[in-house]
Amino acid sequence: MARRVLGRGLMMLIAGLAMAPVCEAIDGAPEYRVKAAFVYKFATYIRWPPPVAGEVNTPFLIGVLGNDPFGSSLNDVVRGQTVRGRGIRIRALHRAEEALACDLVFVSSSEQRNLAQILALLRTAPVLTVGDMDQFAEQGGMVGLVTTPDNHIRFDINSAAIDRAGLRASSQLLHLARIVDEARGEGGHH
Amino acid sequence: MPGSASIGRRLGWLSIFSSGTALLTASVALLFFQLQEVKSSQVRRLETIADLIAFNVAPAVDFNDAEAANVMISSLKTRPAVLSAGVIVNDRIFAVYHRPGATTPEVGGRQAPLTGYRFSNDALTVYRPVSSEGRRLGTFFIESDLHEYDQTWRRFALVTGLVAIPALLIALLLSQLPQRRISRPILNLASLAAAVSDRKDYSVRAPSVRSAAEIEQLFGTFNQMLTRIQGQHAEIEDARAMLERRVADRTTELEARTRQLEVQGRELASANRELESFSYSVSHDLRAPLRAIDGFSKALLSDYRTRTLDQRGIHFLERVRAGTQKMSQLIDDMLHLAQVTRRPLERTDADVTAVAKEVAAELARRHPDRTVRWVIEPNLRASADAHLLTIVFENLLGNAWKFTGGKEDALVQVGQTSIDGQPAFFVRDNGAGFNEAYAGKLFGAFQRLHNESEFEGTGIGLATVKRIVTRHGGLIAAQGVEGVGATFCFTLGGAS
């Protein structure tokens, strides 16, 4: 881990100004713009189980559970985009049950108290859970967004949770992520 | 054969040249295609690598993880041919790798195409798009050195050199065999032809050979030619022998005829001499009895004129005497003619003018009662026998003197003229002349054109002149008009 941080610093020296979009993440609103992009991109690197007949042409549904931190960012990001040929729709969710109808759910930090309950509900459902609260993945979430000390946005992946839900993450995605384990709360690279 | 190489060596060079050219052409073509192949295979290989990395690095770019991208690209360090590689996002370097120890690649401000490849002097660069879900995220580039390319063509040159030289030698050795089949018979034929030409021995024949069709044909034709030459040579020899025989026969024949002619000539000459000596002795022997007749008839006349002889007797005696004198004159002339024939010819540079003048003076002295005008051209000279020349002029001038006897203003001319381009002399008078119809008779002995009572003479003079001129190898001709005059022209042959 220390090596990785060191490497990242070194990389910053090399890449320098090339990382301008990341630097914009320092301020609040731009940070969620990056996170919105990440949410969408996760969808492109995860494979869902084949849809049931009749659902083939249904839109890819992204739910935001709790207080929406994105503003218009998420809508901006997904406008005109598709996920494996499916159009994308954003829906604000107020109850955990509503998440079952979605393909991807962003669990807002406002739901921290209900997290265990929410995750238990979605435990085996083919719904990708993404969150940016602390220890989201360790607590049973699938993808947890992390802001590094140098203001980069990284992500943790709980591959056990993903497998349990019948989803499959691409190896390229796993390669970029920090893999965490629910039991010990620590993980390593694949 | 100075200056030109033998056929064997030429064929050798020819085979080296042709196989060398073929080898070189093949090598160059092979090298060209080999290089093309190496190039395209290198491009393909690099494209495969680029495709793989571009695919793998896409999420790192997507999630802005430059570190992960760098780590991924750095895996290329296991490939020493790769000089550099990197990802360009929005015209900026997102991640980069370059070979340790290699100079920093020229990455700043790189105008990257979306896809494709580019050859520079010492590097090949392949470009591949980095994309995800159809979104273009950036461009991946990978730059490889051309070491393999250089090595390929160096190795190829080495192999070509190592292969070409032995191959050339083998080709040369292999070509020797069929070449000998061609060159050796030709060399044999050449030496055979030289031998034939030197010794003129057309009976030899070239041995039959097994070689190229043309060479076998050449041998056959050569032998045919020899056969033909042999035949012709024999014919020529035969013809020559026949000719020689014929010439010999003719020569023998001619010799025999010549001998015969010589004999005849000698016989004729001796007959001539005998005849001449006969006529000489006759003439000579006739003199003595004639002198006796003359002498006694003279004595009779002087002693018995007044005693017993009457006028009639005297007349008879005088007739006898005239006859003997006439006969004596005839004999003298005949002896003179014989003498002219017998004397050998002695040519000198004779003074013709002097001879003519002397004869004219003698005539004038003998007949002082006559007046004749002499016109004799001065400085006349001729290569002639002076004595015989004097006889010629005695006769010709004597004739002129004689035949101008009836003329008041007698004129005799002596001068130089020419007959058929030859220098000639003439004697012209304005005397009685003669009828040209009888000109052919003038020069015969005892031929007279005039009555003796008109002009006395024996008719031997012009025969003598003609003989003298003939002995000199010259010609004589006469022209005349009755009552007007006569002209005699003569040449003296030899150099004048």
CSV table of N, CA and C in Angstrom, one decimal, chain A residues 3-4 7-8 11 14-15 17-19 21-22 38 40-42 44-45 81-84 153-155 172-173 175-176, chain B residues 54-72 90 92-94 96 131-133 135 137:
chain,number,residue,atom,x,y,z
A,3,ARG,N,3.8,1.4,-1.0
A,3,ARG,CA,4.5,1.5,-2.3
A,3,ARG,C,3.6,2.1,-3.3
A,4,ARG,N,2.4,1.8,-3.2
A,4,ARG,CA,1.4,2.3,-4.2
A,4,ARG,C,1.3,3.8,-4.0
A,7,GLY,N,4.3,5.4,-5.4
A,7,GLY,CA,4.3,5.3,-6.9
A,7,GLY,C,3.3,6.3,-7.5
A,8,ARG,N,2.3,6.5,-6.7
A,8,ARG,CA,1.3,7.5,-7.2
A,8,ARG,C,1.9,8.9,-7.2
A,11,MET,N,4.2,9.3,-10.0
A,11,MET,CA,3.4,9.4,-11.2
A,11,MET,C,2.9,10.8,-11.4
A,14,ILE,N,5.6,12.9,-12.9
A,14,ILE,CA,5.7,12.7,-14.3
A,14,ILE,C,4.6,13.3,-15.1
A,15,ALA,N,3.4,12.9,-14.7
A,15,ALA,CA,2.2,13.3,-15.4
A,15,ALA,C,1.9,14.8,-15.3
A,17,LEU,N,0.7,18.3,-15.1
A,17,LEU,CA,-0.5,19.0,-15.4
A,17,LEU,C,-1.5,18.2,-16.2
A,18,ALA,N,-1.0,17.0,-16.7
A,18,ALA,CA,-1.9,16.1,-17.5
A,18,ALA,C,-3.2,15.7,-16.7
A,19,MET,N,-3.1,15.8,-15.4
A,19,MET,CA,-4.2,15.3,-14.5
A,19,MET,C,-5.1,16.4,-14.2
A,21,PRO,N,-8.1,17.3,-15.0
A,21,PRO,CA,-9.5,17.0,-14.6
A,21,PRO,C,-9.6,16.5,-13.1
A,22,VAL,N,-8.6,15.8,-12.7
A,22,VAL,CA,-8.6,15.3,-11.3
A,22,VAL,C,-8.5,16.4,-10.3
A,38,PHE,N,-17.7,8.3,-12.6
A,38,PHE,CA,-17.3,7.0,-12.2
A,38,PHE,C,-18.5,6.0,-12.1
A,40,TYR,N,-21.2,6.0,-13.7
A,40,TYR,CA,-21.6,5.6,-15.0
A,40,TYR,C,-20.6,4.6,-15.6
A,41,LYS,N,-19.3,4.9,-15.4
A,41,LYS,CA,-18.2,4.0,-16.0
A,41,LYS,C,-18.3,2.6,-15.4
A,42,PHE,N,-18.6,2.6,-14.0
A,42,PHE,CA,-18.7,1.2,-13.4
A,42,PHE,C,-19.6,0.4,-14.2
A,44,THR,N,-20.2,0.3,-17.2
A,44,THR,CA,-19.7,-0.3,-18.4
A,44,THR,C,-18.7,-1.4,-18.2
A,45,TYR,N,-18.2,-1.6,-17.0
A,45,TYR,CA,-17.2,-2.6,-16.7
A,45,TYR,C,-17.8,-3.8,-15.9
A,81,GLN,N,-25.7,8.6,-23.4
A,81,GLN,CA,-24.9,7.4,-23.3
A,81,GLN,C,-25.8,6.1,-23.1
A,82,THR,N,-25.1,5.0,-23.4
A,82,THR,CA,-25.8,3.7,-23.3
A,82,THR,C,-25.0,2.8,-22.5
A,83,VAL,N,-25.6,1.7,-21.9
A,83,VAL,CA,-24.9,0.6,-21.3
A,83,VAL,C,-25.3,-0.6,-22.1
A,84,ARG,N,-24.3,-1.1,-22.8
A,84,ARG,CA,-24.6,-2.3,-23.7
A,84,ARG,C,-25.9,-2.2,-24.5
A,153,ILE,N,-9.7,10.5,-6.8
A,153,ILE,CA,-10.8,9.6,-6.5
A,153,ILE,C,-10.4,8.2,-6.9
A,154,ARG,N,-10.4,7.3,-5.9
A,154,ARG,CA,-10.1,5.9,-6.2
A,154,ARG,C,-11.3,5.1,-5.8
A,155,PHE,N,-11.2,3.7,-6.0
A,155,PHE,CA,-12.4,2.9,-5.5
A,155,PHE,C,-11.9,1.6,-5.0
A,172,GLN,N,-10.1,-5.9,-15.8
A,172,GLN,CA,-9.5,-4.6,-15.9
A,172,GLN,C,-9.9,-3.6,-14.7
A,173,LEU,N,-11.2,-3.7,-14.4
A,173,LEU,CA,-11.8,-2.9,-13.3
A,173,LEU,C,-11.2,-3.3,-12.0
A,175,HIS,N,-8.4,-4.7,-11.5
A,175,HIS,CA,-7.0,-4.4,-11.5
A,175,HIS,C,-6.8,-2.9,-11.0
A,176,LEU,N,-7.8,-2.0,-11.3
A,176,LEU,CA,-7.6,-0.7,-10.9
A,176,LEU,C,-8.1,-0.4,-9.4
B,54,ALA,N,-3.6,-1.3,-25.4
B,54,ALA,CA,-4.7,-0.2,-25.5
B,54,ALA,C,-6.0,-0.7,-24.9
B,55,PHE,N,-6.3,-1.9,-25.0
B,55,PHE,CA,-7.5,-2.5,-24.4
B,55,PHE,C,-7.3,-2.5,-22.9
B,56,ASN,N,-6.2,-3.0,-22.4
B,56,ASN,CA,-6.0,-3.1,-21.0
B,56,ASN,C,-5.9,-1.8,-20.3
B,57,VAL,N,-5.3,-0.8,-21.0
B,57,VAL,CA,-5.1,0.4,-20.3
B,57,VAL,C,-6.3,1.3,-20.3
B,58,ALA,N,-7.3,0.9,-21.1
B,58,ALA,CA,-8.5,1.7,-21.3
B,58,ALA,C,-9.2,2.1,-19.9
B,59,PRO,N,-9.4,1.1,-19.1
B,59,PRO,CA,-10.1,1.5,-17.8
B,59,PRO,C,-9.3,2.4,-16.9
B,60,ALA,N,-7.9,2.2,-17.0
B,60,ALA,CA,-7.1,3.1,-16.2
B,60,ALA,C,-7.2,4.5,-16.7
B,61,VAL,N,-7.3,4.7,-18.0
B,61,VAL,CA,-7.5,6.0,-18.5
B,61,VAL,C,-8.9,6.5,-18.2
B,62,ASP,N,-9.8,5.5,-18.3
B,62,ASP,CA,-11.2,5.9,-18.0
B,62,ASP,C,-11.4,6.4,-16.6
B,63,PHE,N,-10.8,5.7,-15.7
B,63,PHE,CA,-10.9,6.1,-14.3
B,63,PHE,C,-9.7,7.0,-13.8
B,64,ASN,N,-9.0,7.5,-14.9
B,64,ASN,CA,-8.0,8.6,-14.6
B,64,ASN,C,-6.9,8.1,-13.7
B,65,ASP,N,-6.6,6.7,-13.8
B,65,ASP,CA,-5.6,6.2,-12.9
B,65,ASP,C,-4.3,6.1,-13.7
B,66,ALA,N,-3.5,7.2,-13.6
B,66,ALA,CA,-2.3,7.2,-14.4
B,66,ALA,C,-1.3,6.3,-13.9
B,67,GLU,N,-1.3,6.1,-12.6
B,67,GLU,CA,-0.3,5.1,-12.0
B,67,GLU,C,-0.5,3.7,-12.5
B,68,ALA,N,-1.8,3.3,-12.5
B,68,ALA,CA,-2.1,2.0,-13.0
B,68,ALA,C,-1.7,1.9,-14.5
B,69,ALA,N,-2.0,3.0,-15.2
B,69,ALA,CA,-1.6,3.0,-16.6
B,69,ALA,C,-0.1,2.8,-16.8
B,70,ASN,N,0.6,3.6,-16.0
B,70,ASN,CA,2.1,3.5,-16.1
B,70,ASN,C,2.6,2.1,-15.8
B,71,VAL,N,2.0,1.5,-14.7
B,71,VAL,CA,2.4,0.2,-14.4
B,71,VAL,C,2.2,-0.8,-15.5
B,72,MET,N,1.0,-0.6,-16.1
B,72,MET,CA,0.6,-1.5,-17.2
B,72,MET,C,1.6,-1.4,-18.4
B,90,ASN,N,-6.2,14.0,-24.7
B,90,ASN,CA,-6.4,15.4,-25.0
B,90,ASN,C,-5.0,16.1,-25.3
B,92,ARG,N,-2.2,15.4,-24.4
B,92,ARG,CA,-1.2,15.5,-23.4
B,92,ARG,C,-0.8,14.0,-23.0
B,93,ILE,N,0.4,13.9,-22.5
B,93,ILE,CA,0.9,12.6,-22.1
B,93,ILE,C,0.1,12.2,-20.8
B,94,PHE,N,-0.5,11.1,-20.9
B,94,PHE,CA,-1.2,10.6,-19.7
B,94,PHE,C,-0.4,9.6,-18.9
B,96,VAL,N,3.5,7.1,-19.6
B,96,VAL,CA,4.6,6.9,-20.6
B,96,VAL,C,5.6,6.0,-20.0
B,131,SER,N,-10.2,3.1,-26.1
B,131,SER,CA,-11.6,3.4,-26.0
B,131,SER,C,-12.4,2.4,-25.1
B,132,SER,N,-13.5,2.9,-24.7
B,132,SER,CA,-14.4,2.0,-23.8
B,132,SER,C,-15.8,2.3,-24.2
B,133,GLU,N,-16.6,1.3,-24.4
B,133,GLU,CA,-18.0,1.5,-24.7
B,133,GLU,C,-18.2,2.4,-25.9
B,135,ARG,N,-16.5,5.0,-26.5
B,135,ARG,CA,-16.0,6.3,-26.2
B,135,ARG,C,-14.6,6.3,-26.4
B,137,LEU,N,-11.1,7.4,-25.6
B,137,LEU,CA,-10.5,8.0,-24.4
B,137,LEU,C,-9.2,8.7,-24.7
